XYZ file of C-alpha atoms in Angstrom:
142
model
C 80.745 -76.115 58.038
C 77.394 -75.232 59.731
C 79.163 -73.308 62.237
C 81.565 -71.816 59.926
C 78.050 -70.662 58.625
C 76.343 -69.555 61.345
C 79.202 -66.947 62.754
C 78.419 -64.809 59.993
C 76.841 -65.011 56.426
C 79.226 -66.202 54.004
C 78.940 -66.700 50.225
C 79.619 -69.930 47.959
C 83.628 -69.008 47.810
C 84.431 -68.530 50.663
C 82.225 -71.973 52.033
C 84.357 -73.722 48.794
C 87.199 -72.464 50.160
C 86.977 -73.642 53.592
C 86.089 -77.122 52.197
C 89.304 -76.986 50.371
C 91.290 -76.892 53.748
C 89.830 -80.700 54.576
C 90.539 -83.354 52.385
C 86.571 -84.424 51.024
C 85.592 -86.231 47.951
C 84.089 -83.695 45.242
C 80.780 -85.683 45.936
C 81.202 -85.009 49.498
C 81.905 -80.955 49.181
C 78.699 -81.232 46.533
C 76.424 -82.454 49.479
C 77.800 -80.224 51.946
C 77.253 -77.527 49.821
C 73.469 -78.722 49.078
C 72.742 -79.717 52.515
C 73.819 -75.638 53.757
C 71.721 -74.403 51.274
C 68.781 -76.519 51.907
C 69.093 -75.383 55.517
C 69.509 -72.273 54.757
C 72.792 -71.463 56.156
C 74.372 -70.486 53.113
C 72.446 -67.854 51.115
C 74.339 -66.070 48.235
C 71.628 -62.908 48.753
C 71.272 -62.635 52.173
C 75.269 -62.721 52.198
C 75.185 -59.714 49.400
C 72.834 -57.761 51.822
C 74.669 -58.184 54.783
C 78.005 -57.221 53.388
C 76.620 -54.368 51.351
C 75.177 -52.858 54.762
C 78.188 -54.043 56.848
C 80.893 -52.646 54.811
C 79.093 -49.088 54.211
C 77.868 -48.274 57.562
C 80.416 -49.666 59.852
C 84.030 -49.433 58.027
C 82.186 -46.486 55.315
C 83.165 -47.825 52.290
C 81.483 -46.168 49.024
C 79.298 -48.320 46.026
C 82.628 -49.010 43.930
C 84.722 -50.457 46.380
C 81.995 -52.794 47.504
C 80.958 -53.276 44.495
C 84.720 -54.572 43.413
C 84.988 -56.878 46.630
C 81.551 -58.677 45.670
C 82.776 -59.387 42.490
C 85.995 -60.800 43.865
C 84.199 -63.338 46.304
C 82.144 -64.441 42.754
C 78.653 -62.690 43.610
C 77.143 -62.448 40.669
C 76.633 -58.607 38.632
C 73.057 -59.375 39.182
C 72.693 -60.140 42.647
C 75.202 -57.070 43.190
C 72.611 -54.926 41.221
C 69.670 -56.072 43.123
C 71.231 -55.825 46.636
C 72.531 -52.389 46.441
C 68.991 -50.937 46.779
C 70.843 -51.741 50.739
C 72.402 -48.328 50.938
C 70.083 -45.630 51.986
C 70.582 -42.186 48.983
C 70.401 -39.684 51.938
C 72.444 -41.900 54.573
C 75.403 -42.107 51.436
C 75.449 -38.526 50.627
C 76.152 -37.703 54.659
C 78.549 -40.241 54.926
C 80.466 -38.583 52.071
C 79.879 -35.550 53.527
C 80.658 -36.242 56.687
C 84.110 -38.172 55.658
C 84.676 -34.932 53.379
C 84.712 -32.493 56.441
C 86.481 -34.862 58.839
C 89.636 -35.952 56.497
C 89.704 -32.389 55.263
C 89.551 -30.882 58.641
C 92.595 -32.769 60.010
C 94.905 -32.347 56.778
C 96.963 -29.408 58.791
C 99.626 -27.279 57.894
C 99.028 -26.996 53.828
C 97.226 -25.423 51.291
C 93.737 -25.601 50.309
C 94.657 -26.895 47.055
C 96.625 -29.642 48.611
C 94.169 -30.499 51.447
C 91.396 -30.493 48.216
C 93.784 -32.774 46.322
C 94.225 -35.305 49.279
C 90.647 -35.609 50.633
C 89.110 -36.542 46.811
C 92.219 -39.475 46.896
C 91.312 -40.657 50.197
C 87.295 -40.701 49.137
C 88.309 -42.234 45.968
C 89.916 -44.495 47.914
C 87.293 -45.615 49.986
C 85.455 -45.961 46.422
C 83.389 -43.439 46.626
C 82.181 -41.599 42.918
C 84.288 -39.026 41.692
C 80.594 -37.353 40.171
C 79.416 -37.404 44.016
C 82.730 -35.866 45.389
C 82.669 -33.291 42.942
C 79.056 -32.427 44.433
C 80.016 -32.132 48.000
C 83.068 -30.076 46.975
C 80.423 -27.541 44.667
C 77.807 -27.509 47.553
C 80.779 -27.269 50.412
C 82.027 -23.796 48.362
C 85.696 -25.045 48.206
């Protein structure tokens, strides 16, 4: 488990679910779970941090769809809240930006309307806020 660990943070789910795959008393998966925590090679905020940043800057997701998968691995609404400080105001509004121009820019062959249409469902999609999309669009002139 201390390797399953240390290849990347993980929170207390996903560690509980490993432990599921081997057959260990309850006592047993109780002292694992202590002993990683102890050790510091599980930590439920560092994990929150590290996903926050992870899932933003490298596959560009927005607040609400990270915000959704936290809450599906358990991390608690108030470790969510506390992390999300991770995201940088001026690094989110150019990524929306900059996803804005790039999906819009390749829809080809349709109207304005349409290509407006498909680039806020692909943002929402990648759970960005429909307030902020509105902005780009207002500030973009379409």
């Amino acid at each position: 488990m201390v390797n399953y660990c240390v290849y990347q943070d993980r929170c207390h789910q996903e560690v509980e679910q490993k432990m599921g795959d081997f057959l260990l008393v309850p006592e047993a998966k109780e002292e694992i779970l202590l002993y990683l925590m102890r050790e510091n090679y599980l930590n439920e905020e560092r994990f929150t941090r590290s996903y926050i940043r992870g899932k933003f800057y490298i596959k560009s997701w927005g607040r609400i769809k990270i915000r959704n998968h936290l809450k599906f691995k358990g991390v608690p609404e108030k470790l969510i809240n506390k992390s999300s400080e991770e995201i940088d105001e001026d690094d989110y509004e150019k990524k929306l930006r900059k996803l804005w121009h790039d999906y819009y820019s390749r829809q080809g062959g349709i109207q304005d309307y349409q290509k407006k249409s498909k680039t806020i469902k692909y943002l929402l999609s990648k759970g960005f806020e429909y307030e902020n999309i509105q902005e780009v669009i207002k500030e973009g002139g379409l």
